[in-house]
mmCIF file of C-alpha atoms and ligand atoms in Angstrom:
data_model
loop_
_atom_site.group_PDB
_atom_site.id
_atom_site.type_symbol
_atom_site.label_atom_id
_atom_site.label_comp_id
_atom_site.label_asym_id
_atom_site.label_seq_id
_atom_site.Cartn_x
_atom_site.Cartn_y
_atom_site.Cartn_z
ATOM 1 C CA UNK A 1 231.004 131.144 5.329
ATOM 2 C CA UNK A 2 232.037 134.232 7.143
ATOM 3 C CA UNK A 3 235.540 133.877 8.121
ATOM 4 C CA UNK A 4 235.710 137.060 10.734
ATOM 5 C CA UNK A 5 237.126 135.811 13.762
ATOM 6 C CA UNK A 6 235.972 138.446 15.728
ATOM 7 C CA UNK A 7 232.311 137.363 15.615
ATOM 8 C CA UNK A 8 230.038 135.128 17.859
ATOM 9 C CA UNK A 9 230.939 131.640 15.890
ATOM 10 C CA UNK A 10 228.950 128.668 16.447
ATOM 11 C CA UNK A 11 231.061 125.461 15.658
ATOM 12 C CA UNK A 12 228.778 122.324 14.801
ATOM 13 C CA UNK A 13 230.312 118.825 14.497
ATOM 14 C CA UNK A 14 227.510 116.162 13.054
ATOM 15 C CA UNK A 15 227.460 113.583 10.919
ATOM 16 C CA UNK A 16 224.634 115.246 8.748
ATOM 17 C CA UNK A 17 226.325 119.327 8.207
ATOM 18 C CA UNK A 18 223.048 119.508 5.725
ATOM 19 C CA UNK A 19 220.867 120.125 8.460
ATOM 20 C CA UNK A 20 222.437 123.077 8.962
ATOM 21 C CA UNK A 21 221.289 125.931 9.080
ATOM 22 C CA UNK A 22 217.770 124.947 8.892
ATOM 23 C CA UNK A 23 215.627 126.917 10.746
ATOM 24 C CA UNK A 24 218.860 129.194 11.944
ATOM 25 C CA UNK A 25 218.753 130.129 8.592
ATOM 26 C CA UNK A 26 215.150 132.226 8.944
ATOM 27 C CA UNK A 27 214.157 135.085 11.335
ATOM 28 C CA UNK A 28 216.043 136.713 13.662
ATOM 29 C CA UNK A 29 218.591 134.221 13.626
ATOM 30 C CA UNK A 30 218.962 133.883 9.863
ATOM 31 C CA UNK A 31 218.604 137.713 9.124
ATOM 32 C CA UNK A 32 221.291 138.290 11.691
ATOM 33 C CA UNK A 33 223.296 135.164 9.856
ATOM 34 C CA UNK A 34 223.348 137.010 6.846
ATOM 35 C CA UNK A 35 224.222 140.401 8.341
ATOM 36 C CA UNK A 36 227.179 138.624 9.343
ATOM 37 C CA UNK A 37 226.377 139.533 13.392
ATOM 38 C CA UNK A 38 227.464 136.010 14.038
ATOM 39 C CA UNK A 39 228.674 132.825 12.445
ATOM 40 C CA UNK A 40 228.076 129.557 11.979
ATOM 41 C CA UNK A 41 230.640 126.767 10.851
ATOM 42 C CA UNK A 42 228.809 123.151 10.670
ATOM 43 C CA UNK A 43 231.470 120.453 9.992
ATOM 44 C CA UNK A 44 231.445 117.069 8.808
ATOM 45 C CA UNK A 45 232.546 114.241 11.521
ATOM 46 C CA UNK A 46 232.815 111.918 8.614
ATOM 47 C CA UNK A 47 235.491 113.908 7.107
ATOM 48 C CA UNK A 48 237.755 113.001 9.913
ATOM 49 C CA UNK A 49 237.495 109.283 8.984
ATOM 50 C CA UNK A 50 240.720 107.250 7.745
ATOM 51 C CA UNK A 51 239.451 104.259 6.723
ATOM 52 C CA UNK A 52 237.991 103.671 2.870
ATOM 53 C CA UNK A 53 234.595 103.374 4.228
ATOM 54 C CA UNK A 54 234.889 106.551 6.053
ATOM 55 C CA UNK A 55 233.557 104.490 9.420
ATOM 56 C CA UNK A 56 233.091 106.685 12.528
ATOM 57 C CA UNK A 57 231.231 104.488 14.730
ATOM 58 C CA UNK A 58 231.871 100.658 16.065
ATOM 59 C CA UNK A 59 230.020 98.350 18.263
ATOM 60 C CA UNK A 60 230.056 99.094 22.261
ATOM 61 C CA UNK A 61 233.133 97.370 24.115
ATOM 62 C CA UNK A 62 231.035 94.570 26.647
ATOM 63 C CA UNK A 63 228.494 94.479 24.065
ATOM 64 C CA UNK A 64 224.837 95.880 23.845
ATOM 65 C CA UNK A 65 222.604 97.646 21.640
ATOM 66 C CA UNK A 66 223.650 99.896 19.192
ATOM 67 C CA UNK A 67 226.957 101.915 18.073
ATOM 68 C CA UNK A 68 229.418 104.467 19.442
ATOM 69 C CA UNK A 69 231.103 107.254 17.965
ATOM 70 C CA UNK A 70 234.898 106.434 17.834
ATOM 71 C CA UNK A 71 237.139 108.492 20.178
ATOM 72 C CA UNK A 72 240.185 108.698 17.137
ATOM 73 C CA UNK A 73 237.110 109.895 14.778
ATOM 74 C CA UNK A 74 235.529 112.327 17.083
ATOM 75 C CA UNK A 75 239.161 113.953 19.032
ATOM 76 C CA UNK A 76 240.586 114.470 15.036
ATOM 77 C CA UNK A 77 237.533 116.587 13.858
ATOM 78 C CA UNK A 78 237.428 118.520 17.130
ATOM 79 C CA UNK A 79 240.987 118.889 16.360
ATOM 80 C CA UNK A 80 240.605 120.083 13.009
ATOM 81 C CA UNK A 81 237.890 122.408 13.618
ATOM 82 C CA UNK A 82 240.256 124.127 16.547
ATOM 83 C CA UNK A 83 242.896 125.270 14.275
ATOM 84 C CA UNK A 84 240.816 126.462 11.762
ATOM 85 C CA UNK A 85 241.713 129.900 11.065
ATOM 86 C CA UNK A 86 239.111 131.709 11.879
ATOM 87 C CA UNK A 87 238.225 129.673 15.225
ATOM 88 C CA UNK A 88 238.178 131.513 18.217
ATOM 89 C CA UNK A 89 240.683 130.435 20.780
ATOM 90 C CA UNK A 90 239.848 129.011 24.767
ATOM 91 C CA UNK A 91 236.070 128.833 23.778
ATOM 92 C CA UNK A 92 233.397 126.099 25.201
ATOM 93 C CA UNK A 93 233.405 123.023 24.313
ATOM 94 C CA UNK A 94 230.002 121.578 24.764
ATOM 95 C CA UNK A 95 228.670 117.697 23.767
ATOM 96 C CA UNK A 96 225.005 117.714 23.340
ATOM 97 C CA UNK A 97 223.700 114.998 25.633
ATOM 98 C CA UNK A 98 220.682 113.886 27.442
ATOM 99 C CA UNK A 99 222.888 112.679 30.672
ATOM 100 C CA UNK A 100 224.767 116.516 30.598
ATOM 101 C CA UNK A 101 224.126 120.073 32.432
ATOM 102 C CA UNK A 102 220.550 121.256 32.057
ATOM 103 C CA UNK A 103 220.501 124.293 29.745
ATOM 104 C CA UNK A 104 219.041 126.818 31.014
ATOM 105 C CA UNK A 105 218.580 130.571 30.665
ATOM 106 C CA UNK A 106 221.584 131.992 32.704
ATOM 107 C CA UNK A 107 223.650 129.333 30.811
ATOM 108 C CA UNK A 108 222.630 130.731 27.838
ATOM 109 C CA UNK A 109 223.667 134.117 28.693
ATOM 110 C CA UNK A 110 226.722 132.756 29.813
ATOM 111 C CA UNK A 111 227.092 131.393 26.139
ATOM 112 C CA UNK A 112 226.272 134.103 24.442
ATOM 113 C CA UNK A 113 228.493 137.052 25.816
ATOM 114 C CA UNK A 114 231.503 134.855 25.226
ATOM 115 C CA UNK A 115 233.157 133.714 21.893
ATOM 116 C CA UNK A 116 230.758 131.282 21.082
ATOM 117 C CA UNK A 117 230.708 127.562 21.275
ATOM 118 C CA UNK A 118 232.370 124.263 19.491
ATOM 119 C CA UNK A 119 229.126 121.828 19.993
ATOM 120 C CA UNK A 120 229.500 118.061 19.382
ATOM 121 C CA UNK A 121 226.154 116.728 17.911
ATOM 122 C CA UNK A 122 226.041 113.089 19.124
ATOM 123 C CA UNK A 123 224.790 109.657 17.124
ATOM 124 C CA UNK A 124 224.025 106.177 17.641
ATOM 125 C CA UNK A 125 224.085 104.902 21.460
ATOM 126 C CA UNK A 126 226.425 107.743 22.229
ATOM 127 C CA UNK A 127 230.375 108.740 22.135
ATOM 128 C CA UNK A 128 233.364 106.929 23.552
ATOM 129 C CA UNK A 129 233.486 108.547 26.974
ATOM 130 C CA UNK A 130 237.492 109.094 26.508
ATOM 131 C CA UNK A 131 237.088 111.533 24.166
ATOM 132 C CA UNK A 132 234.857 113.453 26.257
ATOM 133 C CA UNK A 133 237.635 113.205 28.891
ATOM 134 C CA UNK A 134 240.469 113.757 26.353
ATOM 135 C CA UNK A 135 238.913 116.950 25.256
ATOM 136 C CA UNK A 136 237.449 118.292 28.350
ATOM 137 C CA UNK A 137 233.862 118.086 26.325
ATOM 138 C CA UNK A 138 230.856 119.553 28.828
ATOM 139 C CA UNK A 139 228.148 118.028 28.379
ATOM 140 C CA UNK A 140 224.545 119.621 28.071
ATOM 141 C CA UNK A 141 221.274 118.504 27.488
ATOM 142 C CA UNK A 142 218.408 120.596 26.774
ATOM 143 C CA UNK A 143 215.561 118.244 28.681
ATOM 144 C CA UNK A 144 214.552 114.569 30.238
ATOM 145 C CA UNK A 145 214.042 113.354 26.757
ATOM 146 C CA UNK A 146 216.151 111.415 24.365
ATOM 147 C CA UNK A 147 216.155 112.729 20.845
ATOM 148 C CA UNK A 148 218.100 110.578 17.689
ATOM 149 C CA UNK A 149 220.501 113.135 17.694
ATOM 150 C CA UNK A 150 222.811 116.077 18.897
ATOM 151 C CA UNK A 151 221.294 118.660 16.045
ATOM 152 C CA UNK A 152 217.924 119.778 17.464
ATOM 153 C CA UNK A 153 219.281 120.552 20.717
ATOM 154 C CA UNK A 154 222.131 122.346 19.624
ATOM 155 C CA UNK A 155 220.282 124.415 17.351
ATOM 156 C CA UNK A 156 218.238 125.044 20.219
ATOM 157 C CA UNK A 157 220.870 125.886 22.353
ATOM 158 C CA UNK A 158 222.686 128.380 19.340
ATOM 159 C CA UNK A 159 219.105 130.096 18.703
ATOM 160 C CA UNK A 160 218.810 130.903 22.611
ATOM 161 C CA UNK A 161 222.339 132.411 22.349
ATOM 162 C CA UNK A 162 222.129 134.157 18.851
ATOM 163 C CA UNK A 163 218.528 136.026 20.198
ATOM 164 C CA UNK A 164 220.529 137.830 22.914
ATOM 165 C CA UNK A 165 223.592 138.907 20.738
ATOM 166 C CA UNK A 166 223.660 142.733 19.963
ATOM 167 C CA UNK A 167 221.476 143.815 17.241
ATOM 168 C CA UNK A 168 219.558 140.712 17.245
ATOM 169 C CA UNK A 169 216.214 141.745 18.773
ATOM 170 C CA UNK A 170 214.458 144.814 18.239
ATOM 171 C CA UNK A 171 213.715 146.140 22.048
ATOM 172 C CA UNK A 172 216.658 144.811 24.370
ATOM 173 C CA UNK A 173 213.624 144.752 26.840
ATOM 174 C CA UNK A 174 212.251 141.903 24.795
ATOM 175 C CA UNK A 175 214.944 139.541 26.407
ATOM 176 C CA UNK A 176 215.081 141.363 29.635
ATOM 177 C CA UNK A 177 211.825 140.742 30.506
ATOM 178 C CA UNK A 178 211.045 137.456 29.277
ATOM 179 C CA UNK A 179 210.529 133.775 31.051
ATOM 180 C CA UNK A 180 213.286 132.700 33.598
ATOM 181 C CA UNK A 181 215.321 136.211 33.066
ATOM 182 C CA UNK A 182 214.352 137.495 36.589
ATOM 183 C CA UNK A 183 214.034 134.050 37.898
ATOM 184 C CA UNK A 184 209.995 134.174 36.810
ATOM 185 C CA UNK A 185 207.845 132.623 34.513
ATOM 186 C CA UNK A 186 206.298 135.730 32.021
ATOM 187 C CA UNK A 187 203.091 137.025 32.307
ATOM 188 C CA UNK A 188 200.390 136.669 30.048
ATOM 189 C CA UNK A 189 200.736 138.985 26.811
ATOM 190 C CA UNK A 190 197.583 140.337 24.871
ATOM 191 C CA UNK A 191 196.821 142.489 21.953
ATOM 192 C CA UNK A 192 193.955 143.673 19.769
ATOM 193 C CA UNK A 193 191.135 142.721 19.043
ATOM 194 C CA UNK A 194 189.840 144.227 22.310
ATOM 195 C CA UNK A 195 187.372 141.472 22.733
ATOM 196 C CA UNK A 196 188.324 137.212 21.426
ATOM 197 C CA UNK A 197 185.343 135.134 21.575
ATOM 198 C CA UNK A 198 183.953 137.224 24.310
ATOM 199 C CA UNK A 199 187.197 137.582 26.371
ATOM 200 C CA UNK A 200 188.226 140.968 26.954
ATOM 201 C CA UNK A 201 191.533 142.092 27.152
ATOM 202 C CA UNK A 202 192.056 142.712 31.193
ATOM 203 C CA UNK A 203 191.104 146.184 32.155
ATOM 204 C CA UNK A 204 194.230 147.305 33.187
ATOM 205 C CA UNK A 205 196.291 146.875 30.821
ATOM 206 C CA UNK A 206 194.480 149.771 28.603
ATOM 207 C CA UNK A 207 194.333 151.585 31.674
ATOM 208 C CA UNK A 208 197.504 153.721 30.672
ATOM 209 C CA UNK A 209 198.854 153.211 34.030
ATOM 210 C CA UNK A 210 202.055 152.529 33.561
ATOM 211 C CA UNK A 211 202.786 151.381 37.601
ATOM 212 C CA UNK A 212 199.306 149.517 37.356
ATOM 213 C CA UNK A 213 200.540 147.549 34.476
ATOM 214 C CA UNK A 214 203.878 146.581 36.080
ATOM 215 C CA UNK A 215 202.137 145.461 39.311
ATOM 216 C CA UNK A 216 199.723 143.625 37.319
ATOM 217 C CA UNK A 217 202.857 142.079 35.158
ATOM 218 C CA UNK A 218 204.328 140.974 38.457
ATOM 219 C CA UNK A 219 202.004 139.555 40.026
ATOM 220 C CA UNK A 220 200.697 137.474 37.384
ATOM 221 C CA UNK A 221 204.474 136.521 37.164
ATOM 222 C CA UNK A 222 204.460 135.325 40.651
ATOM 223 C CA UNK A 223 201.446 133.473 40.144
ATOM 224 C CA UNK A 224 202.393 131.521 36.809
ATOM 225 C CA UNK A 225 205.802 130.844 38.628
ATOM 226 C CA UNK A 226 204.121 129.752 41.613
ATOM 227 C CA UNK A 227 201.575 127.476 40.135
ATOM 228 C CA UNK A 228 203.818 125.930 37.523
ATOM 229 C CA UNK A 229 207.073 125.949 38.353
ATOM 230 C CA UNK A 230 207.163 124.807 41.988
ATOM 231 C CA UNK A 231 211.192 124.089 40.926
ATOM 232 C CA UNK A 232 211.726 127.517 40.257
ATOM 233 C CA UNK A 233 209.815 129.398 43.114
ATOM 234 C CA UNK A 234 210.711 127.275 45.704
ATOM 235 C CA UNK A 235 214.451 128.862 45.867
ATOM 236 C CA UNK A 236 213.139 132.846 45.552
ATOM 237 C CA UNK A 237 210.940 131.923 48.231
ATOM 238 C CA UNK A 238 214.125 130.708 50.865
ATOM 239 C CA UNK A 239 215.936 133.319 49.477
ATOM 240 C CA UNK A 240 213.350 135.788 50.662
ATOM 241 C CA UNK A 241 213.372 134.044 54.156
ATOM 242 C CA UNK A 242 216.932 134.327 54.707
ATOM 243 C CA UNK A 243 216.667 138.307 54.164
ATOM 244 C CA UNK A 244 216.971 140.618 56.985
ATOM 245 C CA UNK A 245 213.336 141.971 57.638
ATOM 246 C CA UNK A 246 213.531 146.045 56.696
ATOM 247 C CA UNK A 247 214.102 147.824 59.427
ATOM 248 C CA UNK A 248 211.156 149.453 61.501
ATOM 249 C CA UNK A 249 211.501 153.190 61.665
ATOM 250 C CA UNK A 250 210.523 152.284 65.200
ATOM 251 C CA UNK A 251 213.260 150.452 65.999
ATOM 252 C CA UNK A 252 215.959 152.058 68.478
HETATM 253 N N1 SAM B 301 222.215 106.354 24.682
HETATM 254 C C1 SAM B 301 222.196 107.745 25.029
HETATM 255 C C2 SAM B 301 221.701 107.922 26.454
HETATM 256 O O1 SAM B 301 220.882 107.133 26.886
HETATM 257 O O2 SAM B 301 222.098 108.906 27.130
HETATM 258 C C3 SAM B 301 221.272 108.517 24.069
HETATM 259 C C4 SAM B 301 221.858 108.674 22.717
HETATM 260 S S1 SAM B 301 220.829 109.646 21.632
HETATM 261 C C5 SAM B 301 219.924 108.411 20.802
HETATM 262 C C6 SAM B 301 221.923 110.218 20.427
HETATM 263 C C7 SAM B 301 222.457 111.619 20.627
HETATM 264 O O3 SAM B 301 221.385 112.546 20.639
HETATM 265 C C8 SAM B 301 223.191 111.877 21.912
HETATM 266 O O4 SAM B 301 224.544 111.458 21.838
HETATM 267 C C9 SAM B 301 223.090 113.393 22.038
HETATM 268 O O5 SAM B 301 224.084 114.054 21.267
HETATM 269 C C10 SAM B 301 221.728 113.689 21.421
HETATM 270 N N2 SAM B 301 220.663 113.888 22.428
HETATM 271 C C11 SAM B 301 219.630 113.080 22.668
HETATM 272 N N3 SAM B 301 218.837 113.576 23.628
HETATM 273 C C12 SAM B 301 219.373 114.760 24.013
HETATM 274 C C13 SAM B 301 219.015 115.736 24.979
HETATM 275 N N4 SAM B 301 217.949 115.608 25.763
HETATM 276 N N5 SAM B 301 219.794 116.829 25.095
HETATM 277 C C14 SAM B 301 220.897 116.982 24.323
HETATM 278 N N6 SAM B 301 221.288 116.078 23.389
HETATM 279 C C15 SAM B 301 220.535 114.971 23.228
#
């Protein structure tokens, strides 16, 4: 575990700390991982416990399917993990959760340039809502899906962050110009062979033209944005109406 509290530190609380770091631990991620560029702490919920059976859930209060996470379970380990060492103080304190925030790219960035999150991987039904209000836990959810757990989406959400640290990528272009970073979908990428199954590789982009190229890049931008993302055009579109037109060189 690296214990350098100067570095981007993910925080995991789960019930199952084995998953971790799982496919954080390969690629960029996990080369960076090992280079020490960031960190990644994944603690066990369980060892919070106090009883001999080391329970952490109960049944619902008013009944119903399922179990909850208890409150006095869940508020200790958060506690614990906060004044470990090596934690870094007045970071985020995210619950993953399909009822949260969307996450999206911008909150990623957002992530990533601070200290780096404590992330509460939830179980069962879901957690007793007063520690979520006791410890000012935001929640986030990373789509309109339910998943069995917390742990996918907050590896999701660390490997969105941990691609944009410094050092991470190769080209800093490769995460400038990618999907949702200028508010567009990205345009198709090819490479060699020249011809697939017949399909060539569209003329301009062999052309050499640089300009060409980035008008091409654009506009097929636009396009993909347009046609699939009605959600995400929509808003550059009334943006672009509320513009002043450019002035005429005509005008008085
Ligand atoms: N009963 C909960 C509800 O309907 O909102 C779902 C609980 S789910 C089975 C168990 C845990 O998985 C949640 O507490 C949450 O941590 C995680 N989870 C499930 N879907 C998620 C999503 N779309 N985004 C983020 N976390 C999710």
């Amino acid at each position: 575990m690296n214990s350098n509290p100067t570095i981007w530190r993910a925080t995991v609380l789960t019930l199952f700390p084995d998953m971790f770091p799982g496919p954080l631990g390969v690629s960029l991620a996990g080369k960076a991982l090992s280079s020490g560029v960031w960190a990644l702490d994944a603690r066990d919920i369980r060892d919070s416990a106090t009883d001999r059976h080391r329970s952490v859930d109960d049944t619902p209060a008013g009944g119903g399917p399922g179990m909850v996470l208890r409150a006095d379970v869940l508020a200790a380990a958060i506690d614990a993990a906060e004044s470990a060492a090596d934690a870094p103080k007045h970071r985020p304190r995210l619950l993953m959760s399909p009822r949260g925030r969307p996450l999206t790219q911008s909150g990623v960035i957002e992530l990533a340039v601070g200290p780096g999150p404590l992330i509460v991987c939830g179980r069962f039904e879901g957690i007793d809502q007063r520690v979520i209000e006791a410890r000012g836990l935001e929640e986030v959810s990373v789509g309109d899906y339910v998943l069995s757990g917390g742990e996918i989406a907050a590896m999701a959400l660390i490997d969105a962050c941990v691609r944009l640290l410094p050092g991470v990528m190769g080209k800093l272009a490769s995460g400038v110009e990618e999907s949702f970073s200028g508010g567009l979908l990205e345009y198709p990428q090819y490479t060699r062979p020249q011809t697939f199954e017949g399909r060539p590789i569209p003329e301009v982009l062999t052309s050499g033209d640089h300009a060409r190229v980035a008008a091409w890049r654009q506009a097929e931008a636009e396009a993909l944005t347009r046609q699939r993302r009605p959600d995400l055009w929509a808003p550059r579109e009334s943006r672009k109406g509320c513009r002043m037109p450019p002035k005429s060189t005509t005008d008085g």
